[in-house]
mmCIF file of C-alpha atoms in Angstrom:
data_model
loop_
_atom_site.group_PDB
_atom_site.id
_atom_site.type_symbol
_atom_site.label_atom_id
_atom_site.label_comp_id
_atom_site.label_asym_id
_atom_site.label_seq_id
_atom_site.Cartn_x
_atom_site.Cartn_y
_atom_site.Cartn_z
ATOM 1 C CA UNK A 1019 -26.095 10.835 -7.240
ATOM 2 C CA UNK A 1020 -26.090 7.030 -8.486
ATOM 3 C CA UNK A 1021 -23.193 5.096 -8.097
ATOM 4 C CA UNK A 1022 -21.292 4.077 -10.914
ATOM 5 C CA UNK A 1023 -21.037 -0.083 -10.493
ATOM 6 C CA UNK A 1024 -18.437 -2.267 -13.050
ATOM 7 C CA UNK A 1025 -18.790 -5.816 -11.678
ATOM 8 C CA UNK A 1026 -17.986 -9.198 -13.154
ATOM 9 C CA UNK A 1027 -21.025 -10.675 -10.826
ATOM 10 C CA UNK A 1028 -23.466 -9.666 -8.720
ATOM 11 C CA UNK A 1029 -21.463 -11.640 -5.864
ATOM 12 C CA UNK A 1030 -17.902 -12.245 -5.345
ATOM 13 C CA UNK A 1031 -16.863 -15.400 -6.717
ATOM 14 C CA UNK A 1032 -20.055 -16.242 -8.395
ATOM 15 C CA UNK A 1033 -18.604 -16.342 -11.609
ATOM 16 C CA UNK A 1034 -14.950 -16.503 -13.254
ATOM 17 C CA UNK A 1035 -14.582 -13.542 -15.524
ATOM 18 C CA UNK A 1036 -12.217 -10.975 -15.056
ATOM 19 C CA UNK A 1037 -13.763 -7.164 -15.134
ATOM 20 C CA UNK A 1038 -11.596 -5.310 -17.540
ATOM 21 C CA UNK A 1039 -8.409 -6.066 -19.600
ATOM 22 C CA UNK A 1040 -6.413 -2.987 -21.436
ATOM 23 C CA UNK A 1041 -4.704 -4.284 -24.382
ATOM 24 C CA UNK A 1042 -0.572 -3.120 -24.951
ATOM 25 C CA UNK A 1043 -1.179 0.544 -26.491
ATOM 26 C CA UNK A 1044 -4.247 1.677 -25.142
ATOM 27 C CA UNK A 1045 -4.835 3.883 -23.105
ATOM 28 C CA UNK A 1046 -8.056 3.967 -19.914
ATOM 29 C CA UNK A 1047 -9.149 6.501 -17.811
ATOM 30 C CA UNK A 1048 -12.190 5.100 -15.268
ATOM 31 C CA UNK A 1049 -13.181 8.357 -12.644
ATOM 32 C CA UNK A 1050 -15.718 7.849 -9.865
ATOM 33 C CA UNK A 1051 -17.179 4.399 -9.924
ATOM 34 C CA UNK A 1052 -16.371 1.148 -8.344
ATOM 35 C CA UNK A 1053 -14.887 -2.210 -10.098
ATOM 36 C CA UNK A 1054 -15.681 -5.482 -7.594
ATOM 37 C CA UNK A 1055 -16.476 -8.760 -8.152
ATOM 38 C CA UNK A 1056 -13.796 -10.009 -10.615
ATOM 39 C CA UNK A 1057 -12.456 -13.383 -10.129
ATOM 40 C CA UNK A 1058 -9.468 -14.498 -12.562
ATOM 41 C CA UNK A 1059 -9.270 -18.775 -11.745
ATOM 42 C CA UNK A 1060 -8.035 -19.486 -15.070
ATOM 43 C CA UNK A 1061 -5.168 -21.757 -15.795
ATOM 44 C CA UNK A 1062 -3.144 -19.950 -18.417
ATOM 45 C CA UNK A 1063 -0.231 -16.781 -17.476
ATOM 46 C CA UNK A 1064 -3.038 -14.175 -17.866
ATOM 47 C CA UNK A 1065 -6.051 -15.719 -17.635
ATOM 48 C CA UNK A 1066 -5.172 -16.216 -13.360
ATOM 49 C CA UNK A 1067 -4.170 -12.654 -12.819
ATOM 50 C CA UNK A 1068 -5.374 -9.391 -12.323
ATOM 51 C CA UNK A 1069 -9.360 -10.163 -11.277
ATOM 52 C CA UNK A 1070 -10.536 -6.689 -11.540
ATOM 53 C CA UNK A 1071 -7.860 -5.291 -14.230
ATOM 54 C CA UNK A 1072 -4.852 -6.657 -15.972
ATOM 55 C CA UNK A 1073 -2.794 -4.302 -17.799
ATOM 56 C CA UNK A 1074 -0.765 -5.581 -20.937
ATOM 57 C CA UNK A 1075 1.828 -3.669 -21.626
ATOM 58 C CA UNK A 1076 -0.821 -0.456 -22.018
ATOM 59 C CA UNK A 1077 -1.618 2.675 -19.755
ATOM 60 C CA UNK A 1078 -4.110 2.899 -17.152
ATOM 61 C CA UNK A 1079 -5.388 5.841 -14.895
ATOM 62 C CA UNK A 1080 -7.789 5.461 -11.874
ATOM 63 C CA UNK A 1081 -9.516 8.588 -9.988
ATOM 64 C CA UNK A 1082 -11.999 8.408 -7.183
ATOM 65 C CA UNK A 1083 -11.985 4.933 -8.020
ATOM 66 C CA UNK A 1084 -13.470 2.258 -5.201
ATOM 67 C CA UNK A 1085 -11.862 -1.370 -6.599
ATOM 68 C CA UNK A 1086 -12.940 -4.285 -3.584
ATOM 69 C CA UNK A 1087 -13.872 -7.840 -3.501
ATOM 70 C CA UNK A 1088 -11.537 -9.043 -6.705
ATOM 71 C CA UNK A 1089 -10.039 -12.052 -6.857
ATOM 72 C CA UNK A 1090 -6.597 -13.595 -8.329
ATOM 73 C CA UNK A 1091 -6.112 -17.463 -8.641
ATOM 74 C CA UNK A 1092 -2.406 -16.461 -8.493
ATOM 75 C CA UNK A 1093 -1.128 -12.543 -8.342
ATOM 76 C CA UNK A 1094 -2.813 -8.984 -8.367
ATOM 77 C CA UNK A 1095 -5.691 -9.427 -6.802
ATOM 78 C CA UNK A 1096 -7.274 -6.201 -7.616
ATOM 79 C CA UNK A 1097 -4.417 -5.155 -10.561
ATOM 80 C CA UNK A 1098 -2.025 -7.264 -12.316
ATOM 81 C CA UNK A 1099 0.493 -4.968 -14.593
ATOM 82 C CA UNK A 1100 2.766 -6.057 -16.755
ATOM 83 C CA UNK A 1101 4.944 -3.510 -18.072
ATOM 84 C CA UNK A 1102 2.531 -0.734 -18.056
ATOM 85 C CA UNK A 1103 1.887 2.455 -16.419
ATOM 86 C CA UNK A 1104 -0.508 2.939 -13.878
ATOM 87 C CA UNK A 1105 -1.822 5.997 -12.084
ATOM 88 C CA UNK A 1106 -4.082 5.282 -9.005
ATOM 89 C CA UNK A 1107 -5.433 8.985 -7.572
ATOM 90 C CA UNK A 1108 -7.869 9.567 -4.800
ATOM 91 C CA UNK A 1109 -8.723 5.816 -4.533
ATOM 92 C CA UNK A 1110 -9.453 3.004 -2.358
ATOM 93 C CA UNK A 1111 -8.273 -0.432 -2.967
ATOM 94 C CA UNK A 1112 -9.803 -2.823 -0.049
ATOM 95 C CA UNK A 1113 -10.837 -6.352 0.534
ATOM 96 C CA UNK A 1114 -9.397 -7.982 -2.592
ATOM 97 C CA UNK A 1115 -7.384 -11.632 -2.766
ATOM 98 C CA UNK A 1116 -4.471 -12.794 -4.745
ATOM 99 C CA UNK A 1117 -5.596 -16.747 -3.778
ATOM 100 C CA UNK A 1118 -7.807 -19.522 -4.445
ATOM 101 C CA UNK A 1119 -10.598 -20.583 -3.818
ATOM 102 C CA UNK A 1120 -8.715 -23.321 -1.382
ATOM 103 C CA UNK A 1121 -6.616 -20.658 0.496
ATOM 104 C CA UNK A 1122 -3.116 -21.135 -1.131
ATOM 105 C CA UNK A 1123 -2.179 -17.528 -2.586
ATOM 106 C CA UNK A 1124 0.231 -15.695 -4.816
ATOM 107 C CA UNK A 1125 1.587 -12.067 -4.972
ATOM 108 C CA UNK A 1126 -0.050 -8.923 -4.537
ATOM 109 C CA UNK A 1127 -3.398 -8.877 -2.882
ATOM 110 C CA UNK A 1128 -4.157 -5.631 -4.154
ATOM 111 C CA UNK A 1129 -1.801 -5.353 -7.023
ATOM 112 C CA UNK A 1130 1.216 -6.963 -9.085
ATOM 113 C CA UNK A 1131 3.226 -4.488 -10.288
ATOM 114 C CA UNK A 1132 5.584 -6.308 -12.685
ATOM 115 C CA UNK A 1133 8.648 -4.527 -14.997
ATOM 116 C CA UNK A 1134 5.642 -1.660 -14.698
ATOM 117 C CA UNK A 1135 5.324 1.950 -13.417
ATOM 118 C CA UNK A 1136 3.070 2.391 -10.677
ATOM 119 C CA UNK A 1137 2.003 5.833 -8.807
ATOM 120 C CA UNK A 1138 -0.680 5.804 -6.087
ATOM 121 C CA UNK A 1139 -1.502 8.978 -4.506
ATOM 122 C CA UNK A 1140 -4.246 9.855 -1.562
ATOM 123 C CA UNK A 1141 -5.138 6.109 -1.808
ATOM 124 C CA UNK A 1142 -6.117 3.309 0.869
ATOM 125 C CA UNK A 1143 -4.552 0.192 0.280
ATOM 126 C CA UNK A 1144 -6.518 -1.956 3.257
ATOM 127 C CA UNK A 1145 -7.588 -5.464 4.299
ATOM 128 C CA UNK A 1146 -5.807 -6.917 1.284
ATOM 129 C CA UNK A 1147 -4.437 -10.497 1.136
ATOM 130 C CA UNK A 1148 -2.181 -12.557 -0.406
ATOM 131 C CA UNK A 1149 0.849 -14.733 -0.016
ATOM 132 C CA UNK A 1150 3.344 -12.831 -0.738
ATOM 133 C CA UNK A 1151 2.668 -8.517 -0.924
ATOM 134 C CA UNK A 1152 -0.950 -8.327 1.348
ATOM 135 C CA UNK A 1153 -1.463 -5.114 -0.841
ATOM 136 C CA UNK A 1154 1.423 -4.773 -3.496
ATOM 137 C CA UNK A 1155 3.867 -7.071 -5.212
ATOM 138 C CA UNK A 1156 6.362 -5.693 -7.187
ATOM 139 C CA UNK A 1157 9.084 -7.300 -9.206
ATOM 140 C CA UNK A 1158 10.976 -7.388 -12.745
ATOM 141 C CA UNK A 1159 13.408 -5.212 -14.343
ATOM 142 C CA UNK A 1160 13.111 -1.643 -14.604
ATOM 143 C CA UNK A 1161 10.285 -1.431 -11.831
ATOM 144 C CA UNK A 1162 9.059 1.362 -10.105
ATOM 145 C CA UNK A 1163 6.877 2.488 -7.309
ATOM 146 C CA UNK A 1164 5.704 5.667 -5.968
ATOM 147 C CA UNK A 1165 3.481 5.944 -2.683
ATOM 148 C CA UNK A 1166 2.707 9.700 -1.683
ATOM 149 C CA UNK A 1167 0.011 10.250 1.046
ATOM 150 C CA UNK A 1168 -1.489 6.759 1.355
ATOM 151 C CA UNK A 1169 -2.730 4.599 3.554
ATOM 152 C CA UNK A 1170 -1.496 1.020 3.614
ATOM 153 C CA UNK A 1171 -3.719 -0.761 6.483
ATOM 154 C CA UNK A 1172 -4.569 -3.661 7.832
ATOM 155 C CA UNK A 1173 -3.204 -6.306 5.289
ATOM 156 C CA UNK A 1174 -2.031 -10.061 5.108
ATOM 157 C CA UNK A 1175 0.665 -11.721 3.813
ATOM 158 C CA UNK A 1176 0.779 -15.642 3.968
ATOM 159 C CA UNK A 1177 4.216 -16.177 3.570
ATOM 160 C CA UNK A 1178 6.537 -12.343 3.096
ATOM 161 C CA UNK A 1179 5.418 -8.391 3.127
ATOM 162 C CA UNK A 1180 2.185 -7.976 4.783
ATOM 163 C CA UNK A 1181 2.071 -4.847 3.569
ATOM 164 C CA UNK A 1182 4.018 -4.464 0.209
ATOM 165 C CA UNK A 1183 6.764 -7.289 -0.826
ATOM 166 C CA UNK A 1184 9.834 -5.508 -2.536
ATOM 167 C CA UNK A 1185 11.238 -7.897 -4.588
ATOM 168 C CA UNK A 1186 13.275 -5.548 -7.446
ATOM 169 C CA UNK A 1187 13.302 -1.895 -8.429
ATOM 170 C CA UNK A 1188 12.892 1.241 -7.248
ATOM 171 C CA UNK A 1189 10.379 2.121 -4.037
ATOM 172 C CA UNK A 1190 9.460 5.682 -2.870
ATOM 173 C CA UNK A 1191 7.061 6.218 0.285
ATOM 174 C CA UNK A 1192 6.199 9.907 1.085
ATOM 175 C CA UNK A 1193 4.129 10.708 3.423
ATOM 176 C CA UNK A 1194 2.327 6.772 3.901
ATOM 177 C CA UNK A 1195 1.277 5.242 6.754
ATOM 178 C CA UNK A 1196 1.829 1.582 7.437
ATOM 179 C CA UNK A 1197 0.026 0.143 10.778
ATOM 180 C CA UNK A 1198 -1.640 -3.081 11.449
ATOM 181 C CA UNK A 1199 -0.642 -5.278 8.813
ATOM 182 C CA UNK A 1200 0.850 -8.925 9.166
ATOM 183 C CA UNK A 1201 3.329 -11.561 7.218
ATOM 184 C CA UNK A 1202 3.149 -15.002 8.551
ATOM 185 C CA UNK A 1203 6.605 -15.159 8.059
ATOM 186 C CA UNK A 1204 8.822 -12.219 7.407
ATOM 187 C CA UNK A 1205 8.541 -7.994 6.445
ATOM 188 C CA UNK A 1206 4.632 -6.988 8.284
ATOM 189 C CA UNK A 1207 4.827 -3.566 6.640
ATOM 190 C CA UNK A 1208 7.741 -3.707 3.987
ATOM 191 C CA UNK A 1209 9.622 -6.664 2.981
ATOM 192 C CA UNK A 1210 12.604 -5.575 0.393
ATOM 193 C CA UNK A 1211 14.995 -8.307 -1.323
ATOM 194 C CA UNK A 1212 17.641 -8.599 -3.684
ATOM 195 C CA UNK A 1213 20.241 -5.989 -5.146
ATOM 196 C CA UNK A 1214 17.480 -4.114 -7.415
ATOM 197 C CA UNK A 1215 15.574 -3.334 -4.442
ATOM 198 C CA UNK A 1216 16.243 0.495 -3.520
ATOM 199 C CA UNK A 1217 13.244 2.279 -1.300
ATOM 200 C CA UNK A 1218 13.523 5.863 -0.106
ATOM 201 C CA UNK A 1219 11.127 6.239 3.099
ATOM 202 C CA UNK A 1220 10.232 9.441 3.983
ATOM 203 C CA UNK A 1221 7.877 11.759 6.335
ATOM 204 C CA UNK A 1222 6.242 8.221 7.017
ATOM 205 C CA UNK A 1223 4.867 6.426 9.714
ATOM 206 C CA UNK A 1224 5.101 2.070 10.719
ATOM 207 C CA UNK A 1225 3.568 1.541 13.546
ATOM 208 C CA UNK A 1226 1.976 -2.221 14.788
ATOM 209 C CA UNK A 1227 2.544 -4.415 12.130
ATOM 210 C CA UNK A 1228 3.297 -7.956 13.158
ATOM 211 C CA UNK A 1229 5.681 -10.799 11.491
ATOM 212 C CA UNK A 1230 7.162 -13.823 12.908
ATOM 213 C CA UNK A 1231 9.818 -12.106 15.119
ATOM 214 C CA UNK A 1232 6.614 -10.093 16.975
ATOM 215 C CA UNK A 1233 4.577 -6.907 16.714
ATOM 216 C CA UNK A 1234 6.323 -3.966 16.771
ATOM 217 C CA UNK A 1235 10.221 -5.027 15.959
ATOM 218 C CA UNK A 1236 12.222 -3.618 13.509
ATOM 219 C CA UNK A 1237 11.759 -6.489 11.377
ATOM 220 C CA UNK A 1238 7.647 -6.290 11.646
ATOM 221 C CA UNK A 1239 8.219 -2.448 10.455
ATOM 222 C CA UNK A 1240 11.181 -2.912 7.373
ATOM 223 C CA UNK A 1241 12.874 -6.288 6.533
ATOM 224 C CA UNK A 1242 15.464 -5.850 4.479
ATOM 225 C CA UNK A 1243 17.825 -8.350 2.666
ATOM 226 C CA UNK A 1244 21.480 -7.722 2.733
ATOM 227 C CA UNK A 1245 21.741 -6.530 -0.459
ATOM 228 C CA UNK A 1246 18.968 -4.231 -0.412
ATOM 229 C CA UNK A 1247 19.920 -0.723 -0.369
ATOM 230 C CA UNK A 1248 17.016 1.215 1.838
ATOM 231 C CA UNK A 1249 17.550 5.132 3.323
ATOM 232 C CA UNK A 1250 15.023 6.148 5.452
ATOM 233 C CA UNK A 1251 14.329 10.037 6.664
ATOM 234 C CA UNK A 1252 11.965 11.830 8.854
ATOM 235 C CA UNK A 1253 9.957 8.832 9.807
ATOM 236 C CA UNK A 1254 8.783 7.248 12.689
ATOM 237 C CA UNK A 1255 9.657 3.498 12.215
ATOM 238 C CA UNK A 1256 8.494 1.256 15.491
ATOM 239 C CA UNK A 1257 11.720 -1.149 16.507
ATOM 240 C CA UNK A 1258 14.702 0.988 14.280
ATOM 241 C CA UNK A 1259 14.774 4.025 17.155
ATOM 242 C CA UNK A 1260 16.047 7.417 15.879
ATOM 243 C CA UNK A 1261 18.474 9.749 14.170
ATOM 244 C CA UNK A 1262 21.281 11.101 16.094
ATOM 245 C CA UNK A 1263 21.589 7.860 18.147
ATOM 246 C CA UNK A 1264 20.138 4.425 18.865
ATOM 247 C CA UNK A 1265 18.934 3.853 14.674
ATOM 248 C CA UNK A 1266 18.695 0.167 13.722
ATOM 249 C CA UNK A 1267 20.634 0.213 10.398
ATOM 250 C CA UNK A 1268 18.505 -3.250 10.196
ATOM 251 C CA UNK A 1269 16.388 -0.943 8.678
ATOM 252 C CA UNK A 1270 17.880 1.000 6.285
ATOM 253 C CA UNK A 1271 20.608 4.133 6.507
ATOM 254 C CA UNK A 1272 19.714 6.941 8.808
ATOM 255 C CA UNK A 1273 19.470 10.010 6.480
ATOM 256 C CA UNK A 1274 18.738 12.773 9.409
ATOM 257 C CA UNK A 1275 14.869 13.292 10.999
ATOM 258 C CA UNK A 1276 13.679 10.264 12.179
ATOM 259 C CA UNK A 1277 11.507 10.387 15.145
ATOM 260 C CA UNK A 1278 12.066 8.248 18.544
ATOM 261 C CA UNK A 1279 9.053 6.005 18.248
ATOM 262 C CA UNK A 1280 6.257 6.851 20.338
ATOM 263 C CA UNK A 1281 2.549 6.340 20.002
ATOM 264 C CA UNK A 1282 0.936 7.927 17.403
ATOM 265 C CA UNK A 1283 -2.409 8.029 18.681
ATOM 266 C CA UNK A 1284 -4.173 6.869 15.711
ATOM 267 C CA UNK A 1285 -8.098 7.416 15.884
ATOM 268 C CA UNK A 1286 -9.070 3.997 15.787
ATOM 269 C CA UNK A 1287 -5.920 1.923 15.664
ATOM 270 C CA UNK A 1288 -6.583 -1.735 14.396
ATOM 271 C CA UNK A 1289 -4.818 -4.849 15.874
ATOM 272 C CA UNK A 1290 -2.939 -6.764 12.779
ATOM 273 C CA UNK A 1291 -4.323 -10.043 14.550
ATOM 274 C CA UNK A 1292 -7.246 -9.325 13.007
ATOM 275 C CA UNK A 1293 -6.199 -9.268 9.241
ATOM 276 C CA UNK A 1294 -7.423 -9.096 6.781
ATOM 277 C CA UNK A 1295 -9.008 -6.255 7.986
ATOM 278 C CA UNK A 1296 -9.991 -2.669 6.158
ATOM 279 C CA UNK A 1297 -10.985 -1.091 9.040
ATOM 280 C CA UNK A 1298 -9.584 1.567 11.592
ATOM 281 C CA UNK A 1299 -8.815 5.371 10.892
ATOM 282 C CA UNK A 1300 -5.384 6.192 11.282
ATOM 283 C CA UNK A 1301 -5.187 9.771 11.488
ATOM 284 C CA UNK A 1302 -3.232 11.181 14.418
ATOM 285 C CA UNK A 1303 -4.519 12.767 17.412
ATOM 286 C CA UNK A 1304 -4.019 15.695 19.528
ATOM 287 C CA UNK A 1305 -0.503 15.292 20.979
ATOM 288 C CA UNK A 1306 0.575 12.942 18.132
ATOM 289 C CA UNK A 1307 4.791 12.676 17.699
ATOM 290 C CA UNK A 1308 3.964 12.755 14.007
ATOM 291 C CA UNK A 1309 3.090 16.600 14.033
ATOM 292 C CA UNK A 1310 5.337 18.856 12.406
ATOM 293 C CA UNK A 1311 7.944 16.491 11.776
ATOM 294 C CA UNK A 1312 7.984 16.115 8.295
ATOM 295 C CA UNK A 1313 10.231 17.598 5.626
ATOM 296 C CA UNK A 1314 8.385 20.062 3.636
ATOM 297 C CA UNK A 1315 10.524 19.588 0.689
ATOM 298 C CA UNK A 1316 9.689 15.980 0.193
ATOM 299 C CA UNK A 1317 6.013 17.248 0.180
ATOM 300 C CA UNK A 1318 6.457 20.013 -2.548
ATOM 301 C CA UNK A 1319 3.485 20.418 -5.050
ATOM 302 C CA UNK A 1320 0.930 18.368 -3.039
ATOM 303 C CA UNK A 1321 -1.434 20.187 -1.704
ATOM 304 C CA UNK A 1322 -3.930 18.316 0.041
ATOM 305 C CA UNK A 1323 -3.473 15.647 2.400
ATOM 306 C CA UNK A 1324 -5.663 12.027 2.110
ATOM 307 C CA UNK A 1325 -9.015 13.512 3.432
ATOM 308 C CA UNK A 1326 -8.626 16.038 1.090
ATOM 309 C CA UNK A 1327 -7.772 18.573 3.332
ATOM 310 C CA UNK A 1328 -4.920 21.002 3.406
ATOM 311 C CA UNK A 1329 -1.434 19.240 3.645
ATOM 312 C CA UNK A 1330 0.621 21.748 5.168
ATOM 313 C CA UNK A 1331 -1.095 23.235 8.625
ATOM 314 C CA UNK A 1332 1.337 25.470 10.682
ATOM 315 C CA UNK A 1333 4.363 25.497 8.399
ATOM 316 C CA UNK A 1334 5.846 22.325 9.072
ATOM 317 C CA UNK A 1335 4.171 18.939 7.606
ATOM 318 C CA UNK A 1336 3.009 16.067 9.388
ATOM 319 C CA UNK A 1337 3.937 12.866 9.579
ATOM 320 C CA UNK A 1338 1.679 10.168 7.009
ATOM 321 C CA UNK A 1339 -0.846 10.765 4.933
ATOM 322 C CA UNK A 1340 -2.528 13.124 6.836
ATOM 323 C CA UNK A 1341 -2.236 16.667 8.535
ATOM 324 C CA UNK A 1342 -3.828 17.637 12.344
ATOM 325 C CA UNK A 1343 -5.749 20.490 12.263
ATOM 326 C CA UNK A 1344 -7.998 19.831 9.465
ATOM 327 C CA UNK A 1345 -11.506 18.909 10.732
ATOM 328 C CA UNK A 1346 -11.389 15.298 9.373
ATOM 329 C CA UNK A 1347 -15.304 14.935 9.362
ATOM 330 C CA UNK A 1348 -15.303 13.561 6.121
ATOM 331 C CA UNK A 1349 -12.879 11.011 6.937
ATOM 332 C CA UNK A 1350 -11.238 8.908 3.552
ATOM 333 C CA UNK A 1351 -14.048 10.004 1.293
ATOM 334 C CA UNK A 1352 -14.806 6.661 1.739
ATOM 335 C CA UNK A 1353 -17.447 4.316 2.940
ATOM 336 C CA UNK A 1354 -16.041 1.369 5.435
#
């Protein structure tokens, strides 16, 4: 069938016009087509955010949605909201900039989340970039963010969270996989600061993510202020070891289940050297630690894991976003 194309230009950059803006009140739903090419350089609050989509205030749902090459003079890249809701389903978010033209960035590669409600779900969040948050910034009161079977690859960070940068509110990760991204300075995967800043990590997976203190340390995986509040449960973390002795309370409270790490034996592991990158396939292979090691109960009511395929294979759920066993031929639905 024809693909479904909303672009700003027929080349990134070309010209600076953002591709869609959702008014406080309204309500979009945009299923199976692609949004690229936006590029929001203006000078005023919302004229240099959210290249692809800014939300004011209104609600938003993607599905089967492909949103690349966008461009932020300052934050969300991709998707700036400000105090809305937004729903991101069966997605992939890749290649998008919150920076200039001359390099220097802001926050949220992908997407500013700010005093909003944000839910992705079966999503890839990859080869992102920005200064702060390679895929997500969040901040502002009231905040929240919910990652359930997703994919958050191969990002950069210029300054904090190469991955997703924490700064307030209230962070969930079930089931998400965070390998090969990269802060220049501190947090490669998650970076989590101040008193409002409460994640729950659970039946996840960070593995080779890179920040100034080395690839693979606690502090690459989770960097958390002292006043952040993290708990983190039947994960595999790289550098914070695992329940029942040996956890690194650097990076978070042991709540029972976390793996020893080891290996996962990702398909085609990426190195975070070579960010921004959207690359790589990060489902586990035969022998993976991440099989049946999950919590079931954290999974309840999803039925399908990010290729679509069944979550739950031989009673116990996997690790990440997705589940060994399934064939895996149609790998992300989606197109490098």
């Amino acid at each position: 069938s024809d693909e479904t194309i909303i672009q700003a230009a027929a080349s990134p950059g070309a010209v600076v016009q953002r591709v869609i803006f959702v008014n406080s009140g309204q309500q979009l739903l945009l299923r199976h087509l692609t949004i690229r090419h936006g590029f929001a350089d203006g000078s005023s609050s919302i004229s240099r955010r959210g290249g692809g989509i800014y939300l004011d205030g209104g609600q938003l749902e993607l599905e089967d949605v492909i949103l690349t090459a966008n461009r932020a003079r300052s934050d969300g890249g991709a998707i700036y909201n400000s105090s809305g809701t937004v729903t991101v389903l069966n997605s992939d978010i890749r290649s998008n900039q919150g920076c200039q033209i001359d390099g220097s960035c802001g926050n949220g590669g992908a997407i500013n989340n700010f005093s909003g409600a944000l839910t992705l779900r079966n999503t890839l969040l990859r080869g992102n970039e920005a200064g702060r948050g390679g895929a997500i910034y969040t901040s502002g009161a009231g905040n929240t963010l919910s990652l359930t079977n997703v994919a958050v690859t191969g990002n950069l960070a210029a300054n904090l969270g190469g991955a997703i940068a924490n700064v307030a509110g209230q962070l969930q990760l079930t089931n998400v996989v965070f390998s090969a991204n990269r802060a220049i300075g501190e947090g490669g995967g998650l970076h989590s600061q101040s008193s409002g800043a409460t994640p729950v990590i659970r039946n996840s997976v960070f593995w080779n993510n890179q920040d100034n203190s080395g690839i693979g340390t606690a502090g690459a995986s989770i960097f958390n202020s002292a006043l952040t509040s993290t708990t983190v449960s039947h994960s595999l973390i790289q550098g914070c070891g695992g329940s029942g002795g040996g956890w690194n309370a650097d990076c978070g409270a042991d709540l029972g289940g976390n793996v020893l790490p080891q290996n996962p034996g990702f398909t085609e592991a990426i190195s975070p050297g070579s960010t921004p990158n959207p690359n790589g396939y990060f489902r586990q292979g035969t022998a993976s630690p991440l099989i049946n090691r999950g919590n079931n109960a954290y999974i309840a009511g999803v039925g399908t894991d990010l290729d679509g395929w069944a979550r739950i294979i031989d009673g116990v759920v996997d690790l990440g976003p997705y589940e060994f066993g399934n064939d895996g031929l149609f790998r992300d639905r989606f197109e490098p």
